[in-house]
CSV table of C-alpha atoms in Angstrom, one decimal:
chain,number,residue,atom,x,y,z
A,1,ALA,CA,-8.7,-6.2,-6.3
A,2,PHE,CA,-9.8,-3.1,-9.5
A,3,ILE,CA,-6.1,-1.5,-11.5
A,4,MET,CA,-8.1,1.5,-13.0
A,5,ASP,CA,-8.1,1.3,-16.3
A,6,GLY,CA,-9.0,3.0,-19.4
A,7,ASN,CA,-10.2,6.9,-17.7
A,8,ARG,CA,-8.1,8.4,-20.7
A,9,ARG,CA,-10.0,6.2,-23.6
A,10,PHE,CA,-13.3,6.5,-22.0
A,11,ALA,CA,-12.7,10.4,-21.6
A,12,LYS,CA,-11.9,10.2,-24.8
A,13,LYS,CA,-14.3,7.5,-26.5
A,14,HIS,CA,-17.8,10.0,-25.4
A,15,LYS,CA,-15.4,13.6,-25.8
A,16,MET,CA,-14.5,13.8,-22.6
A,17,LYS,CA,-12.1,16.3,-21.0
A,18,GLU,CA,-9.2,13.9,-19.4
A,19,ALA,CA,-10.4,14.9,-16.0
A,20,GLU,CA,-14.1,13.6,-16.0
A,21,GLY,CA,-13.1,10.8,-18.0
A,22,TYR,CA,-11.3,10.0,-14.6
A,23,LYS,CA,-14.2,11.2,-12.3
A,24,ALA,CA,-16.4,9.0,-14.0
A,25,GLY,CA,-14.3,6.4,-13.6
A,26,TYR,CA,-14.3,8.2,-9.7
A,27,LEU,CA,-18.2,7.2,-9.8
A,28,ALA,CA,-17.6,4.0,-11.7
A,29,LEU,CA,-16.0,2.1,-8.4
A,30,LEU,CA,-18.0,3.7,-5.7
A,31,ARG,CA,-20.9,2.2,-7.3
A,32,THR,CA,-18.3,-1.3,-7.7
A,33,LEU,CA,-17.9,-0.8,-4.1
A,34,THR,CA,-21.0,-0.7,-2.9
A,35,TYR,CA,-21.6,-3.7,-4.6
A,36,CYS,CA,-19.1,-5.5,-3.3
A,37,TYR,CA,-19.9,-4.0,0.2
A,38,GLU,CA,-23.7,-5.9,0.5
A,39,LEU,CA,-21.7,-9.3,-1.4
A,40,GLY,CA,-20.0,-9.1,1.8
A,41,VAL,CA,-16.1,-8.9,0.2
A,42,ARG,CA,-14.6,-8.3,3.4
A,43,TYR,CA,-11.3,-7.0,1.2
A,44,VAL,CA,-10.6,-4.7,-1.6
A,45,THR,CA,-7.9,-3.4,-4.0
A,46,ILE,CA,-7.8,0.0,-5.9
A,47,TYR,CA,-5.0,0.0,-8.1
A,48,ALA,CA,-5.3,4.0,-8.3
A,49,PHE,CA,-1.9,5.6,-9.5
A,50,SER,CA,1.1,4.0,-10.6
A,51,ILE,CA,5.1,5.2,-10.4
A,52,ASP,CA,5.0,4.5,-14.0
A,53,ASN,CA,2.3,7.4,-13.8
A,54,PHE,CA,4.3,9.6,-12.7
A,55,ARG,CA,6.3,10.1,-16.1
A,56,ARG,CA,2.7,11.7,-18.0
A,57,GLN,CA,2.4,14.6,-19.2
A,58,PRO,CA,2.2,17.3,-15.4
A,59,ARG,CA,-1.3,18.7,-16.2
A,60,GLU,CA,-2.4,14.7,-15.3
A,61,VAL,CA,-0.6,14.0,-13.3
A,62,GLN,CA,-1.4,16.7,-11.3
A,63,CYS,CA,-5.3,16.1,-12.6
A,64,VAL,CA,-5.0,13.2,-10.8
A,65,MET,CA,-3.6,14.4,-7.0
A,66,ASN,CA,-5.7,17.2,-6.9
A,67,LEU,CA,-8.7,14.5,-7.8
A,68,MET,CA,-6.9,12.4,-5.0
A,69,MET,CA,-7.0,15.0,-3.0
A,70,GLU,CA,-10.0,15.9,-3.3
A,71,LYS,CA,-12.0,12.2,-2.5
A,72,ILE,CA,-9.2,11.3,0.5
A,73,GLU,CA,-10.8,15.2,2.5
A,74,GLU,CA,-14.0,13.9,1.7
A,75,ILE,CA,-13.1,10.8,3.0
A,76,ILE,CA,-12.2,12.4,6.2
A,77,VAL,CA,-15.3,14.7,6.2
A,78,GLU,CA,-17.2,11.6,6.4
A,79,GLU,CA,-14.6,9.6,8.9
A,80,SER,CA,-18.4,9.2,10.8
A,81,ILE,CA,-20.7,7.6,8.4
A,82,MET,CA,-16.6,4.7,7.6
A,83,ASN,CA,-16.5,3.8,11.8
A,84,ALA,CA,-20.4,3.2,11.1
A,85,TYR,CA,-19.7,0.9,8.8
A,86,ASP,CA,-16.6,-0.4,10.0
A,87,VAL,CA,-14.7,0.5,7.3
A,88,GLY,CA,-10.6,0.0,7.2
A,89,VAL,CA,-8.7,2.5,5.5
A,90,ARG,CA,-5.6,1.8,4.1
A,91,ILE,CA,-3.3,4.0,1.4
A,92,VAL,CA,-0.5,1.5,0.5
A,93,GLY,CA,3.0,2.4,-1.5
A,94,ASN,CA,6.1,4.1,-1.7
A,95,LEU,CA,3.7,7.3,0.1
A,96,ASN,CA,7.0,9.2,0.3
A,97,LEU,CA,6.5,9.5,-3.7
A,98,LEU,CA,3.4,11.8,-2.5
A,99,ASP,CA,3.0,15.8,-2.0
A,100,GLU,CA,3.3,16.0,1.9
A,101,PRO,CA,0.1,17.3,1.7
A,102,ILE,CA,-1.5,14.4,0.1
A,103,ARG,CA,0.3,12.0,2.3
A,104,ILE,CA,-0.6,13.7,6.3
A,105,ALA,CA,-4.2,13.1,4.1
A,106,ALA,CA,-3.3,9.5,3.8
A,107,GLU,CA,-1.6,9.5,6.9
A,108,LYS,CA,-5.0,11.3,8.9
A,109,ILE,CA,-7.3,8.9,7.4
A,110,MET,CA,-5.9,6.0,8.4
A,111,ARG,CA,-5.5,6.7,12.3
A,112,ALA,CA,-9.3,7.8,12.3
A,113,THR,CA,-10.4,4.5,10.7
A,114,ALA,CA,-7.4,2.3,11.9
A,115,ASN,CA,-9.9,-0.1,13.5
A,116,ASN,CA,-12.3,-1.1,12.1
A,117,SER,CA,-12.2,-4.0,10.1
A,118,ARG,CA,-15.0,-6.0,8.7
A,119,PHE,CA,-14.5,-4.2,5.6
A,120,VAL,CA,-10.8,-3.0,4.4
A,121,LEU,CA,-10.3,-0.9,1.5
A,122,LEU,CA,-6.5,-0.4,0.4
A,123,ILE,CA,-5.3,2.0,-2.1
A,124,ALA,CA,-2.2,1.9,-3.8
A,125,VAL,CA,-0.7,4.7,-5.2
A,126,ALA,CA,3.0,5.5,-5.7
A,127,TYR,CA,3.7,1.8,-6.9
A,128,SER,CA,5.4,-0.5,-9.2
A,129,SER,CA,6.0,-4.6,-9.0
A,130,THR,CA,9.9,-4.4,-7.9
A,131,ASP,CA,9.4,-1.0,-6.2
A,132,GLU,CA,7.1,-3.8,-3.7
A,133,ILE,CA,9.7,-6.4,-3.7
A,134,VAL,CA,12.2,-4.1,-2.7
A,135,HIS,CA,10.3,-2.4,-0.1
A,136,ALA,CA,9.4,-6.5,1.0
A,137,VAL,CA,12.8,-7.7,1.0
A,138,GLU,CA,13.7,-4.5,3.1
A,139,GLU,CA,11.6,-5.0,5.7
A,140,SER,CA,11.8,-9.0,6.3
A,141,SER,CA,15.2,-7.8,6.5
A,142,LYS,CA,14.4,-5.6,9.0
A,143,ASP,CA,12.2,-8.3,10.7
A,144,LYS,CA,15.3,-10.9,10.5
A,145,LEU,CA,17.7,-8.3,12.5
A,146,ASN,CA,15.1,-8.0,15.0
A,147,SER,CA,14.0,-11.5,16.2
A,148,ASN,CA,15.0,-12.9,18.9
A,149,GLU,CA,16.3,-15.4,17.0
A,150,VAL,CA,19.4,-12.9,15.8
A,151,CYS,CA,19.7,-11.6,19.3
A,152,ASN,CA,19.5,-15.2,21.2
A,153,ASN,CA,22.6,-16.4,18.0
A,154,GLY,CA,24.5,-13.0,19.3
A,155,ILE,CA,24.7,-13.9,22.7
A,156,GLU,CA,25.6,-17.6,21.8
A,157,ALA,CA,28.6,-16.5,19.1
A,158,GLU,CA,29.5,-13.9,21.8
A,159,GLN,CA,30.2,-16.7,24.4
A,160,GLU,CA,31.7,-19.3,21.6
A,161,PHE,CA,34.2,-16.5,21.1
A,162,LYS,CA,34.7,-15.7,25.0
A,163,GLU,CA,35.6,-19.8,25.5
A,164,ALA,CA,37.5,-20.5,22.4
A,165,ASN,CA,40.0,-17.6,23.8
A,166,GLY,CA,39.9,-18.8,27.1
A,167,THR,CA,38.2,-15.3,28.3
A,168,GLY,CA,35.3,-13.9,30.1
A,169,ASN,CA,36.4,-10.5,29.3
A,170,SER,CA,33.6,-8.7,27.5
A,171,VAL,CA,34.7,-9.4,23.4
A,172,ILE,CA,32.1,-8.0,19.7
A,173,PRO,CA,30.3,-10.6,19.3
A,174,VAL,CA,30.8,-12.1,16.7
A,175,GLN,CA,27.8,-13.1,14.8
A,176,LYS,CA,27.0,-16.2,12.6
A,177,THR,CA,26.0,-14.8,8.7
A,178,GLU,CA,23.1,-16.6,8.6
A,179,SER,CA,21.6,-15.3,11.3
A,180,TYR,CA,20.8,-11.8,9.1
A,181,SER,CA,19.4,-14.3,5.8
A,182,GLY,CA,16.5,-17.7,5.9
A,183,ILE,CA,14.1,-14.7,4.1
A,184,ASN,CA,11.6,-16.9,3.0
A,185,LEU,CA,8.7,-16.0,0.9
A,186,ALA,CA,6.4,-16.5,4.0
A,187,ASP,CA,8.2,-13.7,4.9
A,188,LEU,CA,8.0,-11.5,1.9
A,189,GLU,CA,4.2,-11.8,1.5
A,190,LYS,CA,3.7,-10.6,5.0
A,191,ASN,CA,5.5,-7.4,3.6
A,192,THR,CA,4.3,-6.9,0.6
A,193,TYR,CA,1.8,-3.4,-0.1
A,194,VAL,CA,-1.0,-5.4,-0.5
A,195,ASN,CA,-2.1,-7.9,2.5
A,196,PRO,CA,-3.9,-10.9,1.3
A,197,HIS,CA,-3.2,-11.4,-1.9
A,198,PRO,CA,-6.3,-10.6,-3.6
A,199,ASP,CA,-8.1,-13.9,-4.8
A,200,VAL,CA,-9.7,-12.0,-8.2
A,201,LEU,CA,-7.7,-9.6,-10.4
A,202,ILE,CA,-10.0,-6.9,-12.6
A,203,SER,CA,-8.4,-4.9,-14.5
A,204,THR,CA,-11.9,-1.7,-16.3
A,205,SER,CA,-10.1,-1.0,-19.3
A,206,GLY,CA,-12.3,2.1,-19.5
A,207,GLU,CA,-15.6,-0.2,-18.9
């Protein structure tokens, strides 16, 4: 995994505009992804734009969003190449925070490369550690509520209620509260944005 860090520092050091710094970072990323592909690294995650980054100057945020839109559209145009190299693109994070055109484009490229698995590129946008935890807990709770275990416990509780009251009439099932708990580490890990978790995390820091 790579944290795309230091684009502004790079631009300042080389007396470039901030937008040029981000583009330089993107070109460096392409070279790095090529190396990863050639080395047989199957999963690569790019931490591109966090939720905290939305607090930056509006013009800078818009610059990054424009660049993101431009590059996603380029990937869409090169869809056949992505499929030829069996590259699956997964854009993860709280995508509801993105502008609609970017979100639609992101969903389009994910659908187009959904069946590709030789090399998987995860691009994390609109993310934070706390947001990811909340997301994982919410999704794990949904999984538990929809599981057969919960359904079966609900049926058992209904039967117990009928037997205790000596009636065969239909009643509202009294479900056991523990059926809705029991979320463990494996559940959370399954529902994090980035999965599988990276073995190596690199922060570029302007290099």
